[in-house]
Amino acid sequence: MSTEQHDDGTGAADGAVYQVGEVAERVRLSHRTVRYYDDQGLLSAARSAGNYRLYSESDIQRMLTIRRMKPLGFSLDEMRHVLQVLDRVDREGAQAPELELELRRAIDDVRERRDKLAEQMAGADDFLAALRARLP
């Protein structure tokens, strides 16, 4: 962990910033994947004086959210939209009717995607059973 300041001089909320490798290790993804999501605008790394990407603890939490969305089949645009909704909820709370509605839509969407994955898992289990039944 580094204690370098962000380019704007503010640093992370707790003063800690992390380089790509540290983030990748924390979120259990490759360096390349972390950089990809940053390049796509889903993360917002600051830059060190040496031009290294620097991430805050909130960036790590955001990457964990992205990691949860990926296996559910969210596209980059869909991830971006959900992250924007979550950012607004974090700033403003979910009391505003339009934000509550957006959050409920996201919940319904995740539930539908999870149910689809559960169906696929059941199909995979059936297939495994059929394969095993052919073993001597």
PDB file of C-alpha atoms in Angstrom:
ATOM      1  CA  MET A   1       0.000   0.000   0.000  1.00  0.00           C
ATOM      2  CA  SER A   2       1.178   3.442  -0.808  1.00  0.00           C
ATOM      3  CA  THR A   3       0.396   6.727   0.876  1.00  0.00           C
ATOM      4  CA  GLU A   4       0.936   8.894  -2.194  1.00  0.00           C
ATOM      5  CA  GLN A   5      -1.540  11.663  -2.833  1.00  0.00           C
ATOM      6  CA  HIS A   6      -3.969  11.734  -5.749  1.00  0.00           C
ATOM      7  CA  ASP A   7      -3.193  14.238  -8.488  1.00  0.00           C
ATOM      8  CA  ASP A   8      -5.700  16.633  -6.967  1.00  0.00           C
ATOM      9  CA  GLY A   9      -3.729  16.516  -3.721  1.00  0.00           C
ATOM     10  CA  THR A  10      -6.568  15.088  -1.682  1.00  0.00           C
ATOM     11  CA  GLY A  11      -5.471  11.453  -1.462  1.00  0.00           C
ATOM     12  CA  ALA A  12      -7.925   8.723  -0.573  1.00  0.00           C
ATOM     13  CA  ALA A  13     -10.347   9.229   2.303  1.00  0.00           C
ATOM     14  CA  ASP A  14      -8.068   7.294   4.660  1.00  0.00           C
ATOM     15  CA  GLY A  15      -4.900   8.484   2.902  1.00  0.00           C
ATOM     16  CA  ALA A  16      -4.229   5.054   1.427  1.00  0.00           C
ATOM     17  CA  VAL A  17      -3.905   4.503  -2.280  1.00  0.00           C
ATOM     18  CA  TYR A  18      -3.163   1.303  -4.113  1.00  0.00           C
ATOM     19  CA  GLN A  19      -1.409   0.511  -7.362  1.00  0.00           C
ATOM     20  CA  VAL A  20      -2.882  -1.818  -9.987  1.00  0.00           C
ATOM     21  CA  GLY A  21      -1.143  -4.924  -8.658  1.00  0.00           C
ATOM     22  CA  GLU A  22      -2.441  -4.347  -5.145  1.00  0.00           C
ATOM     23  CA  VAL A  23      -5.977  -3.819  -6.423  1.00  0.00           C
ATOM     24  CA  ALA A  24      -5.779  -6.903  -8.644  1.00  0.00           C
ATOM     25  CA  GLU A  25      -4.681  -9.000  -5.685  1.00  0.00           C
ATOM     26  CA  ARG A  26      -7.419  -7.638  -3.422  1.00  0.00           C
ATOM     27  CA  VAL A  27     -10.206  -8.236  -5.952  1.00  0.00           C
ATOM     28  CA  ARG A  28      -8.713 -11.474  -7.320  1.00  0.00           C
ATOM     29  CA  LEU A  29      -8.608 -10.313 -10.929  1.00  0.00           C
ATOM     30  CA  SER A  30      -5.736  -9.769 -13.318  1.00  0.00           C
ATOM     31  CA  HIS A  31      -3.838  -6.490 -13.605  1.00  0.00           C
ATOM     32  CA  ARG A  32      -5.055  -6.314 -17.190  1.00  0.00           C
ATOM     33  CA  THR A  33      -8.698  -6.634 -16.129  1.00  0.00           C
ATOM     34  CA  VAL A  34      -8.375  -3.826 -13.580  1.00  0.00           C
ATOM     35  CA  ARG A  35      -6.730  -1.585 -16.172  1.00  0.00           C
ATOM     36  CA  TYR A  36      -9.410  -2.510 -18.732  1.00  0.00           C
ATOM     37  CA  TYR A  37     -12.266  -1.416 -16.466  1.00  0.00           C
ATOM     38  CA  ASP A  38     -10.356   1.753 -15.649  1.00  0.00           C
ATOM     39  CA  ASP A  39      -9.817   2.442 -19.367  1.00  0.00           C
ATOM     40  CA  GLN A  40     -13.547   1.875 -19.940  1.00  0.00           C
ATOM     41  CA  GLY A  41     -14.367   4.549 -17.353  1.00  0.00           C
ATOM     42  CA  LEU A  42     -15.840   2.220 -14.723  1.00  0.00           C
ATOM     43  CA  LEU A  43     -13.043   3.102 -12.306  1.00  0.00           C
ATOM     44  CA  SER A  44     -11.334   6.423 -11.910  1.00  0.00           C
ATOM     45  CA  ALA A  45      -7.713   5.997 -10.983  1.00  0.00           C
ATOM     46  CA  ALA A  46      -5.688   9.013 -10.065  1.00  0.00           C
ATOM     47  CA  ARG A  47      -2.117   9.183 -11.338  1.00  0.00           C
ATOM     48  CA  SER A  48       1.089   9.373  -9.348  1.00  0.00           C
ATOM     49  CA  ALA A  49       3.933  11.711 -10.228  1.00  0.00           C
ATOM     50  CA  GLY A  50       5.445   8.729 -12.058  1.00  0.00           C
ATOM     51  CA  ASN A  51       2.148   8.223 -13.951  1.00  0.00           C
ATOM     52  CA  TYR A  52       1.195   5.056 -12.047  1.00  0.00           C
ATOM     53  CA  ARG A  53      -2.505   4.433 -11.588  1.00  0.00           C
ATOM     54  CA  LEU A  54      -3.579   4.943  -7.990  1.00  0.00           C
ATOM     55  CA  TYR A  55      -6.810   3.604  -6.537  1.00  0.00           C
ATOM     56  CA  SER A  56      -8.619   4.335  -3.293  1.00  0.00           C
ATOM     57  CA  GLU A  57     -10.458   1.926  -1.036  1.00  0.00           C
ATOM     58  CA  SER A  58     -13.718   3.088  -2.657  1.00  0.00           C
ATOM     59  CA  ASP A  59     -12.263   2.160  -6.066  1.00  0.00           C
ATOM     60  CA  ILE A  60     -11.572  -1.327  -4.718  1.00  0.00           C
ATOM     61  CA  GLN A  61     -15.161  -1.622  -3.490  1.00  0.00           C
ATOM     62  CA  ARG A  62     -16.359  -0.453  -6.913  1.00  0.00           C
ATOM     63  CA  MET A  63     -14.188  -3.112  -8.599  1.00  0.00           C
ATOM     64  CA  LEU A  64     -15.725  -5.768  -6.330  1.00  0.00           C
ATOM     65  CA  THR A  65     -19.160  -4.608  -7.487  1.00  0.00           C
ATOM     66  CA  ILE A  66     -18.025  -4.900 -11.113  1.00  0.00           C
ATOM     67  CA  ARG A  67     -16.681  -8.367 -10.388  1.00  0.00           C
ATOM     68  CA  ARG A  68     -20.110  -9.370  -9.069  1.00  0.00           C
ATOM     69  CA  MET A  69     -21.866  -8.040 -12.166  1.00  0.00           C
ATOM     70  CA  LYS A  70     -19.637  -9.701 -14.753  1.00  0.00           C
ATOM     71  CA  PRO A  71     -20.764 -13.346 -14.226  1.00  0.00           C
ATOM     72  CA  LEU A  72     -24.359 -12.145 -14.363  1.00  0.00           C
ATOM     73  CA  GLY A  73     -23.793 -11.028 -17.949  1.00  0.00           C
ATOM     74  CA  PHE A  74     -23.930  -7.259 -17.492  1.00  0.00           C
ATOM     75  CA  SER A  75     -22.561  -5.346 -20.465  1.00  0.00           C
ATOM     76  CA  LEU A  76     -20.193  -2.423 -19.914  1.00  0.00           C
ATOM     77  CA  ASP A  77     -23.047   0.031 -20.480  1.00  0.00           C
ATOM     78  CA  GLU A  78     -25.284  -1.837 -18.046  1.00  0.00           C
ATOM     79  CA  MET A  79     -22.482  -1.892 -15.455  1.00  0.00           C
ATOM     80  CA  ARG A  80     -21.918   1.807 -15.980  1.00  0.00           C
ATOM     81  CA  HIS A  81     -25.618   2.508 -15.443  1.00  0.00           C
ATOM     82  CA  VAL A  82     -25.823   0.421 -12.248  1.00  0.00           C
ATOM     83  CA  LEU A  83     -22.657   2.050 -10.897  1.00  0.00           C
ATOM     84  CA  GLN A  84     -24.115   5.508 -11.606  1.00  0.00           C
ATOM     85  CA  VAL A  85     -27.293   4.552  -9.740  1.00  0.00           C
ATOM     86  CA  LEU A  86     -25.264   3.245  -6.798  1.00  0.00           C
ATOM     87  CA  ASP A  87     -23.138   6.408  -6.777  1.00  0.00           C
ATOM     88  CA  ARG A  88     -26.271   8.566  -6.633  1.00  0.00           C
ATOM     89  CA  VAL A  89     -27.806   6.419  -3.899  1.00  0.00           C
ATOM     90  CA  ASP A  90     -24.572   6.690  -1.897  1.00  0.00           C
ATOM     91  CA  ARG A  91     -24.577  10.483  -2.282  1.00  0.00           C
ATOM     92  CA  GLU A  92     -28.283  11.239  -2.016  1.00  0.00           C
ATOM     93  CA  GLY A  93     -29.899   8.192  -0.402  1.00  0.00           C
ATOM     94  CA  ALA A  94     -32.660   6.144  -2.005  1.00  0.00           C
ATOM     95  CA  GLN A  95     -35.490   8.350  -0.723  1.00  0.00           C
ATOM     96  CA  ALA A  96     -35.947  10.149  -4.021  1.00  0.00           C
ATOM     97  CA  PRO A  97     -38.691   8.270  -5.906  1.00  0.00           C
ATOM     98  CA  GLU A  98     -36.706   8.017  -9.145  1.00  0.00           C
ATOM     99  CA  LEU A  99     -33.654   6.627  -7.328  1.00  0.00           C
ATOM    100  CA  GLU A 100     -35.729   4.134  -5.398  1.00  0.00           C
ATOM    101  CA  LEU A 101     -37.293   3.020  -8.682  1.00  0.00           C
ATOM    102  CA  GLU A 102     -33.871   2.661 -10.340  1.00  0.00           C
ATOM    103  CA  LEU A 103     -32.578   0.660  -7.391  1.00  0.00           C
ATOM    104  CA  ARG A 104     -35.640  -1.612  -7.456  1.00  0.00           C
ATOM    105  CA  ARG A 105     -35.139  -2.127 -11.205  1.00  0.00           C
ATOM    106  CA  ALA A 106     -31.516  -3.095 -10.582  1.00  0.00           C
ATOM    107  CA  ILE A 107     -32.604  -5.535  -7.865  1.00  0.00           C
ATOM    108  CA  ASP A 108     -35.188  -7.104 -10.181  1.00  0.00           C
ATOM    109  CA  ASP A 109     -32.627  -7.324 -12.982  1.00  0.00           C
ATOM    110  CA  VAL A 110     -30.075  -9.064 -10.743  1.00  0.00           C
ATOM    111  CA  ARG A 111     -32.751 -11.442  -9.458  1.00  0.00           C
ATOM    112  CA  GLU A 112     -33.737 -12.398 -13.019  1.00  0.00           C
ATOM    113  CA  ARG A 113     -30.107 -12.929 -14.002  1.00  0.00           C
ATOM    114  CA  ARG A 114     -29.493 -15.020 -10.891  1.00  0.00           C
ATOM    115  CA  ASP A 115     -32.549 -17.159 -11.644  1.00  0.00           C
ATOM    116  CA  LYS A 116     -31.289 -17.723 -15.187  1.00  0.00           C
ATOM    117  CA  LEU A 117     -27.907 -18.782 -13.827  1.00  0.00           C
ATOM    118  CA  ALA A 118     -29.637 -21.154 -11.395  1.00  0.00           C
ATOM    119  CA  GLU A 119     -31.455 -22.762 -14.337  1.00  0.00           C
ATOM    120  CA  GLN A 120     -28.173 -23.123 -16.187  1.00  0.00           C
ATOM    121  CA  MET A 121     -26.563 -24.688 -13.106  1.00  0.00           C
ATOM    122  CA  ALA A 122     -29.421 -27.177 -12.826  1.00  0.00           C
ATOM    123  CA  GLY A 123     -28.922 -28.078 -16.482  1.00  0.00           C
ATOM    124  CA  ALA A 124     -25.193 -28.513 -15.902  1.00  0.00           C
ATOM    125  CA  ASP A 125     -25.920 -30.759 -12.899  1.00  0.00           C
ATOM    126  CA  ASP A 126     -28.247 -32.886 -15.034  1.00  0.00           C
ATOM    127  CA  PHE A 127     -25.590 -33.163 -17.720  1.00  0.00           C
ATOM    128  CA  LEU A 128     -22.944 -34.151 -15.163  1.00  0.00           C
ATOM    129  CA  ALA A 129     -25.251 -36.843 -13.816  1.00  0.00           C
ATOM    130  CA  ALA A 130     -25.850 -38.169 -17.336  1.00  0.00           C
ATOM    131  CA  LEU A 131     -22.099 -38.287 -17.996  1.00  0.00           C
ATOM    132  CA  ARG A 132     -21.367 -40.013 -14.690  1.00  0.00           C
ATOM    133  CA  ALA A 133     -24.080 -42.568 -15.379  1.00  0.00           C
ATOM    134  CA  ARG A 134     -22.023 -43.740 -18.350  1.00  0.00           C
ATOM    135  CA  LEU A 135     -18.971 -44.483 -16.250  1.00  0.00           C
ATOM    136  CA  PRO A 136     -18.293 -48.159 -15.488  1.00  0.00           C
TER     137      PRO A 136
END
